[in-house]
Coordinates of C-alpha atoms in Angstrom, one line a residue:
A1 CA 4.1 16.0 21.6
S2 CA 2.2 15.7 24.8
S3 CA -1.2 14.1 25.1
P4 CA -4.1 15.6 27.1
T5 CA -3.2 13.2 29.9
G6 CA 0.3 14.4 30.1
A7 CA 1.8 11.3 28.6
V8 CA 4.4 11.6 25.9
A9 CA 3.2 10.4 22.5
A10 CA 5.2 9.4 19.4
S11 CA 5.9 12.0 16.8
P12 CA 5.4 10.9 13.2
T13 CA 8.0 13.4 12.0
P14 CA 11.2 11.8 10.6
A15 CA 14.6 13.0 11.6
P16 CA 17.0 12.9 8.7
T17 CA 20.7 13.0 9.3
A18 CA 22.9 15.6 7.6
D19 CA 24.3 14.8 4.3
T20 CA 24.8 11.1 4.9
G21 CA 22.1 9.6 2.6
T22 CA 20.3 8.0 5.5
S23 CA 17.4 8.8 7.8
T24 CA 16.1 7.5 11.0
P25 CA 12.7 5.9 11.4
A26 CA 9.6 7.9 11.6
A27 CA 8.7 8.4 15.2
Q28 CA 10.9 9.6 18.1
P29 CA 9.2 9.8 21.5
H30 CA 11.7 11.1 24.1
H31 CA 14.3 11.3 21.3
Q32 CA 14.3 7.5 21.0
A33 CA 13.4 6.4 17.5
G34 CA 10.3 4.3 17.1
V35 CA 8.4 3.4 13.9
R36 CA 5.1 4.8 12.7
L37 CA 3.4 2.1 10.6
P38 CA 1.2 2.8 7.6
S39 CA -1.9 1.9 9.7
Q40 CA -0.8 4.8 12.0
G41 CA 0.1 2.2 14.7
W42 CA 3.4 2.8 16.5
I43 CA 6.1 0.4 17.8
S44 CA 9.3 0.9 19.6
L45 CA 12.6 -0.1 18.0
G46 CA 12.7 -3.2 20.3
L47 CA 9.6 -4.6 18.6
A48 CA 10.9 -3.5 15.2
A49 CA 14.1 -5.4 15.9
A50 CA 12.1 -8.5 16.7
I51 CA 10.2 -8.2 13.5
A52 CA 13.4 -7.7 11.6
T53 CA 14.8 -10.8 13.1
L54 CA 11.8 -12.8 11.8
G55 CA 12.4 -11.3 8.3
T56 CA 16.0 -12.3 8.5
V57 CA 15.1 -15.9 9.5
L58 CA 12.6 -16.1 6.6
R59 CA 15.2 -14.7 4.1
L60 CA 17.7 -17.3 5.3
Q61 CA 15.1 -20.1 5.0
R62 CA 14.5 -19.0 1.4
R63 CA 18.3 -19.1 0.8
R64 CA 18.4 -22.6 2.2
R65 CA 15.9 -23.9 -0.3
T66 CA 17.3 -22.2 -3.4
R67 CA 17.4 -24.5 -6.4
L68 CA 20.5 -24.4 -8.6
R69 CA 19.6 -24.9 -12.3
F70 CA 21.3 -24.6 -15.7
P71 CA 20.7 -22.7 -17.9
I72 CA 20.9 -20.1 -15.2
P73 CA 17.9 -17.8 -15.2
V74 CA 19.4 -14.3 -15.5
T75 CA 17.5 -11.4 -14.0
T76 CA 18.1 -8.2 -12.1
N77 CA 14.8 -8.4 -10.2
P78 CA 15.1 -8.5 -6.5
Q79 CA 13.7 -11.4 -4.5
P80 CA 10.3 -10.6 -3.1
S81 CA 10.5 -9.4 0.5
P82 CA 9.2 -12.0 3.0
V83 CA 7.9 -9.1 5.2
P84 CA 4.4 -7.8 4.4
D85 CA 4.0 -4.2 3.3
S86 CA 2.4 -3.3 6.6
L87 CA 5.6 -4.1 8.5
T88 CA 8.2 -3.0 5.9
H89 CA 9.1 0.1 7.9
A90 CA 9.5 -2.0 11.0
D91 CA 11.8 -4.4 9.2
L92 CA 13.9 -1.5 7.9
A93 CA 14.2 0.3 11.3
G94 CA 14.7 -3.0 13.2
R95 CA 17.6 -4.1 11.0
R96 CA 19.3 -0.8 11.6
E97 CA 18.8 -1.3 15.3
L98 CA 20.2 -4.8 15.4
H99 CA 23.7 -3.6 14.2
P100 CA 25.1 -7.1 13.7
D101 CA 28.8 -7.4 14.5
P102 CA 30.2 -10.0 12.1
D103 CA 32.4 -12.6 13.7
P104 CA 34.6 -14.3 11.1
D105 CA 34.8 -17.4 13.3
T106 CA 31.1 -18.1 13.2
P107 CA 29.5 -20.1 10.4
L108 CA 26.9 -17.4 9.6
P109 CA 28.9 -14.2 10.2
G110 CA 26.7 -11.2 10.7
L111 CA 23.6 -12.9 9.3
L112 CA 21.7 -13.4 12.5
P113 CA 21.6 -11.2 15.6
D114 CA 22.8 -12.5 19.0
P115 CA 19.7 -14.1 20.6
A116 CA 20.9 -12.9 24.0
T117 CA 20.6 -9.3 23.0
G118 CA 17.4 -7.2 22.9
T119 CA 14.5 -6.7 25.3
P120 CA 12.2 -9.7 25.7
A121 CA 8.6 -8.8 24.8
P122 CA 9.3 -5.2 24.1
I123 CA 5.9 -3.4 24.4
G124 CA 6.8 0.4 24.4
L125 CA 9.0 3.1 26.0
D126 CA 9.1 4.5 29.5
P127 CA 9.2 8.3 30.1
Q128 CA 13.0 8.2 29.8
G129 CA 12.8 6.6 26.4
Q130 CA 13.9 3.1 27.6
E131 CA 12.4 -0.1 26.3
I132 CA 9.6 -1.6 28.4
S133 CA 9.5 -5.4 28.7
L134 CA 6.2 -6.9 29.5
F135 CA 8.0 -9.3 31.8
T136 CA 9.5 -6.7 34.1
L137 CA 6.5 -4.4 34.8
P138 CA 5.6 -4.1 38.5
G139 CA 2.5 -5.7 40.0
P140 CA 0.7 -9.0 39.3
G141 CA -0.2 -8.0 35.7
L142 CA -1.7 -5.0 33.9
A143 CA -5.2 -3.9 33.0
L144 CA -5.6 -1.8 29.8
T145 CA -8.5 0.6 29.3
G146 CA -9.1 3.5 26.9
P147 CA -9.4 3.7 23.1
G148 CA -5.9 2.4 22.6
A149 CA -6.3 -0.7 24.7
P150 CA -7.1 -3.1 21.8
G151 CA -4.1 -1.8 19.8
A152 CA -1.8 -2.2 22.8
A153 CA -3.1 -5.7 23.4
R154 CA -2.3 -6.6 19.8
A155 CA 1.2 -5.3 20.1
I156 CA 1.7 -7.2 23.4
I157 CA 0.7 -10.4 21.8
A158 CA 2.9 -9.8 18.8
A159 CA 5.9 -8.7 20.9
S160 CA 5.6 -11.8 23.1
L161 CA 5.3 -14.3 20.2
A162 CA 8.2 -12.6 18.3
T163 CA 10.5 -13.0 21.3
G164 CA 13.1 -15.7 21.4
V165 CA 12.8 -17.0 17.9
L166 CA 16.5 -17.5 17.7
G167 CA 16.9 -18.5 21.4
L168 CA 16.3 -21.7 23.3
A169 CA 12.7 -23.0 23.6
A170 CA 12.6 -21.7 27.2
T171 CA 12.9 -18.1 25.9
R172 CA 9.9 -18.4 23.5
P173 CA 6.7 -17.2 25.4
V174 CA 3.4 -19.0 25.2
V175 CA 0.3 -16.8 24.8
V176 CA -3.1 -18.1 26.0
T177 CA -6.4 -16.3 25.1
T178 CA -10.0 -17.0 24.1
A179 CA -11.5 -17.3 20.6
E180 CA -13.7 -14.2 21.3
T181 CA -10.8 -12.1 22.5
L182 CA -8.6 -13.0 19.5
T183 CA -11.5 -12.5 17.1
N184 CA -12.1 -9.0 18.4
L185 CA -8.4 -8.2 17.9
L186 CA -8.1 -9.6 14.4
P187 CA -9.7 -8.3 11.1
P188 CA -13.2 -9.4 10.4
G189 CA -13.3 -12.9 9.0
A190 CA -9.7 -13.8 10.1
P191 CA -9.7 -17.3 11.8
A192 CA -9.0 -17.2 15.5
V193 CA -6.5 -20.0 15.5
G194 CA -3.0 -20.6 16.9
L195 CA 0.3 -20.4 15.0
D196 CA 0.4 -24.1 14.3
P197 CA -3.2 -25.3 13.4
G198 CA -1.6 -28.1 11.2
H199 CA 0.6 -29.3 14.1
D200 CA 3.7 -29.5 11.9
M201 CA 6.1 -27.3 13.8
Y202 CA 9.0 -28.7 15.8
E203 CA 7.9 -26.9 18.9
G204 CA 4.4 -27.0 20.4
E205 CA 1.6 -24.5 19.9
R206 CA 2.6 -21.1 21.2
L207 CA -0.7 -19.3 20.7
I208 CA -3.3 -21.3 22.5
V209 CA -6.9 -20.3 21.7
L210 CA -9.5 -21.6 24.1
A211 CA -13.3 -21.5 24.0
D212 CA -14.0 -19.0 26.7
T213 CA -12.6 -17.2 29.8
G214 CA -13.5 -20.0 32.1
N215 CA -11.4 -22.5 30.1
A216 CA -8.5 -20.0 29.8
V217 CA -8.4 -19.4 33.6
T218 CA -8.5 -23.2 34.2
H219 CA -5.6 -23.6 31.8
A220 CA -3.6 -21.0 33.7
E221 CA -4.4 -22.7 37.0
E222 CA -3.2 -26.0 35.7
E223 CA -0.1 -24.4 34.4
M224 CA 0.5 -22.8 37.8
I225 CA 0.2 -26.1 39.6
H226 CA 2.4 -27.8 37.0
R227 CA 5.2 -25.2 37.4
R228 CA 5.0 -25.2 41.1
R229 CA 5.3 -29.0 41.2
I230 CA 8.4 -28.9 39.0
L231 CA 10.0 -26.3 41.1
D232 CA 9.4 -28.2 44.3
S233 CA 10.6 -31.5 42.8
L234 CA 13.9 -29.8 41.7
D235 CA 14.2 -27.6 44.8
A236 CA 14.2 -24.4 42.8
A237 CA 12.6 -21.2 44.0
T238 CA 11.7 -19.6 40.6
V239 CA 11.3 -20.6 37.0
T240 CA 14.3 -18.3 36.2
E241 CA 16.5 -20.4 38.5
L242 CA 15.1 -23.6 37.1
N243 CA 15.9 -22.6 33.5
A244 CA 19.4 -21.7 34.4
H245 CA 20.1 -25.4 35.3
E246 CA 21.0 -27.9 32.6
D247 CA 20.5 -31.1 34.7
H248 CA 16.8 -31.6 33.8
I249 CA 14.7 -32.0 30.7
E250 CA 11.8 -29.5 31.0
H251 CA 12.5 -25.8 30.7
L252 CA 9.5 -23.4 31.2
P253 CA 8.9 -20.5 28.8
P254 CA 7.2 -17.2 29.9
Y255 CA 3.4 -17.7 29.9
L256 CA 1.0 -14.8 29.0
L257 CA -2.7 -14.8 29.6
V258 CA -4.7 -12.3 27.6
L259 CA -8.4 -12.0 28.7
P260 CA -11.3 -9.5 28.9
E261 CA -12.3 -8.3 32.3
S262 CA -14.4 -10.9 34.2
P263 CA -15.6 -10.2 37.7
R264 CA -16.8 -13.8 37.9
H265 CA -13.3 -15.2 37.5
A266 CA -11.5 -12.4 39.3
A267 CA -10.6 -14.4 42.5
R268 CA -9.2 -17.3 40.5
L269 CA -7.2 -14.9 38.4
D270 CA -5.8 -13.3 41.5
A271 CA -4.6 -16.7 42.7
V272 CA -2.7 -17.2 39.4
T273 CA -1.3 -13.7 39.2
A274 CA 0.0 -13.9 42.8
H275 CA 2.7 -16.2 41.4
R276 CA 3.7 -14.0 38.5
D277 CA 7.4 -13.4 39.3
A278 CA 8.2 -16.8 40.6
L279 CA 6.4 -18.8 37.9
Q280 CA 6.6 -16.3 35.0
L281 CA 2.9 -16.2 34.7
H282 CA 1.9 -12.8 33.1
T283 CA -1.6 -11.5 32.7
V284 CA -3.0 -8.8 30.5
I285 CA -6.7 -7.8 31.1
L286 CA -8.7 -5.8 28.5
G287 CA -10.6 -3.7 31.0
N288 CA -10.5 -3.1 34.7
H289 CA -9.4 -5.6 37.3
A290 CA -9.3 -4.8 41.0
G291 CA -5.9 -5.1 42.6
M292 CA -4.1 -5.0 39.2
P293 CA -2.2 -1.9 37.9
G294 CA -4.4 -0.2 35.4
Y295 CA -3.2 1.9 32.4
Q296 CA -5.4 4.1 30.3
V297 CA -4.1 4.0 26.7
S298 CA -4.9 6.7 24.2
R299 CA -5.2 5.9 20.5
D300 CA -1.6 6.8 19.8
G301 CA -0.3 4.6 22.7
A302 CA 0.3 7.4 25.2
L303 CA -0.2 6.1 28.8
A304 CA -1.7 7.4 31.9
T305 CA -2.2 5.4 35.1
G306 CA -5.8 4.6 35.8
G307 CA -8.2 1.8 36.6
H308 CA -8.7 0.5 40.1
E309 CA -5.1 1.0 41.2
A310 CA -2.4 3.4 40.2
T311 CA 1.1 2.4 39.8
T312 CA 4.4 4.2 39.9
G313 CA 6.2 1.6 37.7
P314 CA 8.4 2.4 34.8
A315 CA 5.5 2.5 32.3
E316 CA 3.8 5.4 34.0
A317 CA 3.2 8.2 31.5
G318 CA 5.2 6.3 28.9
T319 CA 4.1 5.0 25.5
L320 CA 2.8 1.6 24.5
A321 CA 3.1 0.1 21.1
T322 CA -0.1 -0.2 19.2
L323 CA -1.1 -2.3 16.2
S324 CA -4.1 -2.4 13.9
A325 CA -6.1 -5.6 13.4
A326 CA -4.4 -6.1 10.0
D327 CA -1.0 -5.5 11.5
L328 CA -1.5 -8.2 14.1
A329 CA -2.7 -10.6 11.4
D330 CA 0.4 -9.9 9.4
A331 CA 2.7 -10.2 12.4
L332 CA 1.1 -13.6 13.4
A333 CA 1.6 -14.9 9.9
L334 CA 5.2 -13.8 9.9
I335 CA 5.9 -15.5 13.2
A336 CA 4.2 -18.7 12.0
R337 CA 6.2 -18.8 8.8
A338 CA 9.5 -18.3 10.7
A339 CA 8.9 -21.3 12.9
T340 CA 11.0 -24.4 12.0
R341 CA 9.2 -27.5 10.6
P342 CA 10.3 -30.8 9.1
E343 CA 11.3 -30.1 5.5
P344 CA 10.7 -32.7 2.8
G345 CA 13.3 -30.9 0.6
T346 CA 14.3 -31.6 -3.0
E347 CA 17.1 -33.4 -4.7
P348 CA 19.3 -31.8 -7.4
D349 CA 17.7 -33.9 -10.1
D350 CA 14.1 -33.4 -9.0
P351 CA 12.0 -31.5 -11.5
D352 CA 11.5 -27.8 -10.8
E353 CA 7.7 -27.5 -10.9
A354 CA 7.8 -23.8 -10.2
A355 CA 10.1 -23.2 -13.1
E356 CA 8.0 -25.4 -15.4
T357 CA 4.8 -23.5 -14.7
A358 CA 6.2 -20.0 -14.5
P359 CA 5.7 -17.8 -17.5
T360 CA 8.7 -17.2 -19.8
A361 CA 10.5 -14.1 -18.8
A362 CA 11.5 -11.6 -21.4
P363 CA 15.3 -11.7 -22.2
L364 CA 17.3 -9.4 -20.0
E365 CA 18.8 -6.5 -21.9
I366 CA 22.3 -5.9 -20.5
P367 CA 23.8 -2.6 -21.6
T368 CA 27.1 -2.8 -23.5
A369 CA 29.6 -0.1 -24.5
T370 CA 29.2 1.0 -28.1
G371 CA 32.5 2.9 -28.4
E372 CA 35.9 1.5 -29.3
K373 CA 37.6 2.6 -26.1
P374 CA 36.7 1.0 -22.7
P375 CA 34.6 3.1 -20.4
P376 CA 36.8 5.5 -18.3
V377 CA 35.0 4.6 -15.0
K378 CA 34.5 1.3 -13.3
L379 CA 31.6 0.8 -10.9
T380 CA 31.8 -2.2 -8.6
V381 CA 28.6 -3.2 -6.8
L382 CA 29.5 -6.9 -6.2
G383 CA 31.0 -6.3 -2.8
P384 CA 31.3 -2.8 -1.3
V385 CA 30.2 -0.1 -3.8
T386 CA 33.3 1.6 -5.3
L387 CA 34.3 3.8 -8.2
A388 CA 37.6 3.8 -10.0
T389 CA 39.3 5.2 -13.1
T390 CA 42.4 3.8 -14.8
T391 CA 44.5 5.9 -12.4
G392 CA 43.0 4.5 -9.2
P393 CA 40.0 4.6 -6.9
I394 CA 37.7 7.6 -6.6
T395 CA 37.0 8.3 -3.0
A396 CA 36.9 12.1 -2.4
G397 CA 33.6 13.8 -2.4
V398 CA 31.3 10.8 -3.0
R399 CA 28.1 11.0 -0.9
S400 CA 26.7 7.8 0.7
G401 CA 23.4 8.7 -1.2
S402 CA 25.4 8.8 -4.4
Y403 CA 26.8 5.3 -3.8
A404 CA 23.3 4.1 -3.1
A405 CA 21.9 5.7 -6.3
L406 CA 24.7 4.2 -8.4
A407 CA 24.0 0.7 -7.0
L408 CA 20.3 1.1 -7.6
L409 CA 20.9 2.1 -11.2
A410 CA 23.3 -0.8 -11.7
A411 CA 20.6 -3.1 -10.5
H412 CA 18.2 -1.6 -13.0
P413 CA 20.0 -1.3 -16.4
T414 CA 17.0 0.2 -18.1
G415 CA 16.9 3.0 -15.5
R416 CA 14.7 4.3 -12.7
T417 CA 12.6 7.4 -12.2
L418 CA 13.7 10.0 -9.7
K419 CA 10.7 9.1 -7.6
D420 CA 11.7 5.4 -7.6
I421 CA 15.3 6.3 -6.6
A422 CA 14.1 8.6 -3.8
A423 CA 11.6 6.0 -2.4
A424 CA 14.3 3.3 -2.3
I425 CA 17.1 5.4 -0.7
Y426 CA 15.0 7.6 1.6
P427 CA 11.9 5.6 2.5
D428 CA 11.4 7.3 5.8
T429 CA 11.7 10.9 4.5
D430 CA 8.9 13.1 3.2
A431 CA 8.5 12.4 -0.5
S432 CA 9.3 15.9 -1.8
A433 CA 12.4 16.1 0.5
A434 CA 13.5 12.6 -0.6
I435 CA 13.3 13.6 -4.3
K436 CA 15.4 16.7 -3.7
R437 CA 18.0 14.6 -1.8
A438 CA 18.0 12.0 -4.6
R439 CA 18.5 14.7 -7.2
T440 CA 21.4 16.1 -5.2
D441 CA 22.9 12.6 -5.0
I442 CA 22.8 12.2 -8.8
T443 CA 24.2 15.7 -9.4
S444 CA 27.0 15.1 -6.9
A445 CA 27.9 11.8 -8.5
R446 CA 28.1 13.4 -11.9
T447 CA 30.3 16.2 -10.5
V448 CA 32.7 13.8 -8.9
L449 CA 33.0 11.7 -12.1
R450 CA 33.6 14.8 -14.3
T451 CA 36.4 15.9 -12.0
A452 CA 38.0 12.4 -11.9
T453 CA 37.8 11.9 -15.7
G454 CA 38.0 15.4 -17.2
I455 CA 34.8 14.6 -19.2
D456 CA 32.7 17.8 -18.8
T457 CA 29.7 16.9 -20.9
K458 CA 26.4 18.0 -19.3
G459 CA 24.4 15.1 -18.0
A460 CA 27.2 12.7 -18.6
F461 CA 27.6 9.3 -16.8
I462 CA 24.0 9.3 -15.5
T463 CA 21.8 10.1 -18.4
Y464 CA 18.2 11.3 -18.2
T465 CA 15.5 10.4 -20.8
P466 CA 12.5 12.8 -20.7
D467 CA 10.3 10.4 -22.7
T468 CA 10.5 7.7 -19.9
D469 CA 11.4 10.1 -17.1
R470 CA 14.2 7.7 -16.2
Y471 CA 17.8 8.0 -15.1
R472 CA 20.3 5.3 -16.2
L473 CA 24.0 4.7 -16.2
D474 CA 25.8 5.4 -19.5
P475 CA 27.5 2.1 -20.5
D476 CA 29.9 4.0 -22.7
L477 CA 31.3 5.9 -19.7
I478 CA 30.7 3.5 -16.8
E479 CA 31.7 -0.2 -16.7
V480 CA 29.6 -2.2 -14.2
D481 CA 30.9 -5.5 -12.7
L482 CA 27.4 -6.8 -12.2
W483 CA 26.6 -6.3 -15.9
A484 CA 29.8 -8.1 -16.9
M485 CA 28.9 -11.0 -14.6
L486 CA 25.4 -11.4 -16.1
T487 CA 26.8 -11.1 -19.6
A488 CA 29.3 -13.9 -18.9
I489 CA 26.4 -16.1 -17.5
N490 CA 24.3 -15.5 -20.6
Q491 CA 27.3 -16.5 -22.7
A492 CA 27.7 -19.7 -20.7
N493 CA 24.0 -20.4 -21.1
T494 CA 24.3 -20.3 -24.9
A495 CA 27.8 -21.9 -25.3
D496 CA 28.0 -24.8 -27.8
D497 CA 30.5 -26.9 -25.8
E498 CA 31.5 -27.4 -22.2
P499 CA 35.1 -25.9 -22.4
T500 CA 33.6 -22.6 -23.7
C501 CA 30.8 -22.8 -21.1
L502 CA 33.4 -23.4 -18.3
N503 CA 35.5 -20.4 -19.5
H504 CA 32.5 -18.1 -19.3
L505 CA 31.4 -19.5 -15.9
Q506 CA 34.9 -19.0 -14.5
Q507 CA 34.9 -15.4 -15.8
A508 CA 31.5 -14.8 -14.0
A509 CA 32.9 -16.3 -10.8
S510 CA 36.0 -14.1 -10.9
L511 CA 33.8 -11.0 -11.0
Y512 CA 31.8 -11.8 -7.9
Q513 CA 33.8 -10.3 -5.0
G514 CA 31.0 -10.2 -2.5
D515 CA 27.3 -9.6 -2.0
F516 CA 25.6 -6.9 -4.0
G517 CA 25.9 -3.5 -2.3
E518 CA 27.8 -4.9 0.7
G519 CA 27.7 -2.4 3.5
Q520 CA 24.7 -0.4 2.1
D521 CA 22.2 0.4 4.9
H522 CA 19.0 -0.2 2.9
T523 CA 16.6 -3.1 3.1
W524 CA 16.1 -3.3 -0.7
V525 CA 19.9 -4.1 -1.1
T526 CA 19.4 -7.4 0.7
D527 CA 16.7 -8.6 -1.7
Y528 CA 18.8 -7.6 -4.7
A529 CA 21.8 -9.3 -3.2
T530 CA 19.8 -12.5 -2.8
T531 CA 19.1 -12.6 -6.5
H532 CA 22.7 -12.2 -7.5
R533 CA 23.9 -14.7 -4.9
H534 CA 21.6 -17.2 -6.4
H535 CA 23.3 -16.5 -9.8
I536 CA 26.8 -17.2 -8.5
L537 CA 25.8 -20.3 -6.6
A538 CA 24.3 -21.7 -9.8
V539 CA 27.6 -20.7 -11.6
Y540 CA 29.7 -22.8 -9.1
A541 CA 27.2 -25.7 -9.2
R542 CA 27.5 -25.8 -13.0
I543 CA 31.3 -25.5 -12.8
A544 CA 31.3 -28.5 -10.5
E545 CA 29.2 -30.5 -12.9
I546 CA 31.6 -29.9 -15.7
L547 CA 34.7 -30.6 -13.6
E548 CA 33.5 -33.7 -11.7
P549 CA 34.1 -36.5 -14.4
D550 CA 37.8 -35.7 -14.7
H551 CA 38.6 -33.6 -11.6
P552 CA 36.2 -34.5 -8.7
D553 CA 38.4 -32.7 -6.1
Q554 CA 38.3 -29.5 -8.1
A555 CA 34.5 -29.9 -8.3
I556 CA 34.3 -30.2 -4.6
T557 CA 36.6 -27.1 -4.2
A558 CA 34.1 -25.1 -6.4
L559 CA 31.2 -26.2 -4.3
N560 CA 33.0 -25.4 -1.1
T561 CA 33.7 -21.9 -2.4
A562 CA 30.0 -21.6 -3.0
I563 CA 29.2 -22.8 0.5
Q564 CA 31.5 -20.1 1.8
L565 CA 29.3 -17.6 0.0
D566 CA 26.1 -19.1 1.3
P567 CA 26.6 -21.5 4.2
I568 CA 23.0 -22.7 4.5
N569 CA 22.1 -23.5 0.9
E570 CA 21.2 -27.2 1.2
E571 CA 21.6 -28.2 -2.4
L572 CA 25.3 -27.3 -2.3
Y573 CA 25.9 -29.8 0.5
Q574 CA 23.8 -32.4 -1.4
R575 CA 26.1 -32.0 -4.4
V576 CA 29.2 -32.4 -2.2
I577 CA 27.8 -35.4 -0.5
R578 CA 27.0 -37.1 -3.9
I579 CA 30.5 -36.5 -5.2
H580 CA 32.1 -37.9 -2.0
G581 CA 29.8 -40.9 -2.3
R582 CA 30.9 -41.6 -5.9
Q583 CA 34.5 -41.4 -4.7
H584 CA 33.7 -43.9 -1.9
R585 CA 34.5 -41.5 0.9
P586 CA 31.9 -42.3 3.6
D587 CA 33.7 -40.3 6.3
A588 CA 33.6 -37.2 4.1
V589 CA 29.9 -37.8 3.5
R590 CA 29.3 -37.8 7.3
R591 CA 31.5 -34.8 7.9
T592 CA 29.5 -32.8 5.2
L593 CA 26.2 -33.8 6.6
R594 CA 27.4 -32.9 10.2
L595 CA 28.6 -29.5 8.9
L596 CA 25.2 -28.8 7.4
E597 CA 23.4 -29.9 10.7
N598 CA 25.6 -27.5 12.7
R599 CA 24.9 -24.6 10.4
L600 CA 21.2 -25.1 10.1
A601 CA 21.0 -25.4 13.9
E602 CA 21.8 -21.8 14.1
L603 CA 18.9 -21.0 11.9
A604 CA 16.3 -21.3 14.7
D605 CA 17.1 -25.0 15.3
A606 CA 16.4 -26.1 11.7
E607 CA 17.5 -29.5 10.5
P608 CA 18.5 -31.0 7.2
S609 CA 15.6 -32.0 4.9
E610 CA 14.4 -35.5 4.4
A611 CA 15.8 -35.3 0.8
T612 CA 19.4 -34.5 2.1
R613 CA 19.3 -37.3 4.6
R614 CA 18.1 -39.7 1.8
I615 CA 21.0 -38.7 -0.4
A616 CA 23.5 -39.2 2.4
E617 CA 22.0 -42.6 3.3
R618 CA 22.3 -43.7 -0.4
Q619 CA 26.0 -42.7 -0.5
L620 CA 26.8 -44.4 2.8
H621 CA 24.8 -47.6 1.8
P622 CA 24.7 -47.8 -2.0
T623 CA 22.3 -50.2 -3.6
P624 CA 24.1 -52.6 -5.9
T625 CA 21.9 -52.0 -9.0
R626 CA 22.5 -50.8 -12.5
G627 CA 21.1 -47.4 -11.5
S628 CA 23.5 -47.0 -8.6
A629 CA 26.1 -45.4 -10.8
A630 CA 23.8 -42.5 -11.4
Q631 CA 23.4 -41.6 -7.7

């Protein structure tokens, strides 16, 4: 749709694909998908991918801290998403955009996107639908006017701070603004502070909030002089050239100054912006600024050149991302949480305070077959979602949406309403259309299963209960590997002796053939997969505890198998280190700690916790006391 200025604005209409069970995100300016947020803000897929990267980092950080306890808490509830509701659509679309290409030779195959890919500081789309980077716009900076200017400024700040989270420090921009500017961009009452008010991040503050415009301009001047001196001392012409060298200590990240218009400080700002390209000093003015390209931004982000000087740059008549005040607050909180900090950590024997204070959950009811014969259909959801009968796999005629519906119903043994199923599988589709597609997916699955088994009972396999308005899998006709694994874990939890417990645990381990719903293109799958990965890690941890007294090497093998399933869970390494220490293998202790260091380094430069280092130190230098045998 064209705006009155002639710029192209984002369309909120989704574009579903044909009969694939998937849909593209909600907005598509110039046929390039963008994301319409609940606040009616709009962002390009480049910014959505940056947000999705932050969500991925937070999910991995949570996996790193997972506590492994016995009895194992059995649940089918998904892990809460680390991404706030306001940015859920961005997370979904961004994860689809990242398209990770798993490399079996990397420690974290497919978990993290390549930090070298993507547009830095993606702030919108040009008229051809290509991503606009703040850092490559022409001119000394940009001045924003119009009703959409505050929303665009918010998106520029978020896009800049979300850039480089997985890269080197030199790729993570620093944003400088004033308290008044940030207060005007945030919701009423939100504190105008940086990302690290407690000064506990590994890196320095990246959102610097100064008292007023004069202080901010002075800060930029000092940064300009500092950067010029470094370039001169190292005989480099630009910051880009400097950062490409590895023979010096200091690398310089992009620097962004966000200020209101200020005629009083215009000359000083011009002196700074004249060095934009060489020193990577970028400036965004809310208002007009003589000599700086001006853009008039409509409420929907559509652009027209304006202000004191027109430009023919790539953003002319394009679309800028816009965020609401609440969106910016949520984005800043997400960025702050994803930053790495020193971790105190916990040891395997530390009390689990969260578990002690949490309310007791109701026992999980896992469906079981009531008939004498085994169910004719086997549904596998631990790994790729598959269907099979006693004669072989069922492949013909199964829709992708049917696989997703079956996986969702497997994750909810008590059933889901059609509305719930539609919302999970088709979150970007109109509600009524999504319900129709979900109903078709269920009908199609029933048809395929009737054909494969010869059971022609109406409503078979996926039953519907009018009283609860829920669909559920029929346990007499469909055997589910997830249910069998959870049943085995429950039996292990209540076993009277260790041999019986070990037998049930090994049965549970044999059923886990991969992450829940592997290959399914839905954000919710990830959070369910995290729950069931926690289950299996606790299974292997308990197996190792039982085996260690008589078979320590088998215990280490069990823990190493778990590490393959989750290479960043810190407690698994702690347990391996303790067993090697008890077996007087200091070199193995060091190798295990080094392996953990290398794998956490990929997680945005994280490091082992203080607790893990304490455990390793105790094993390398045991204290000759009566309690040392319990280390």
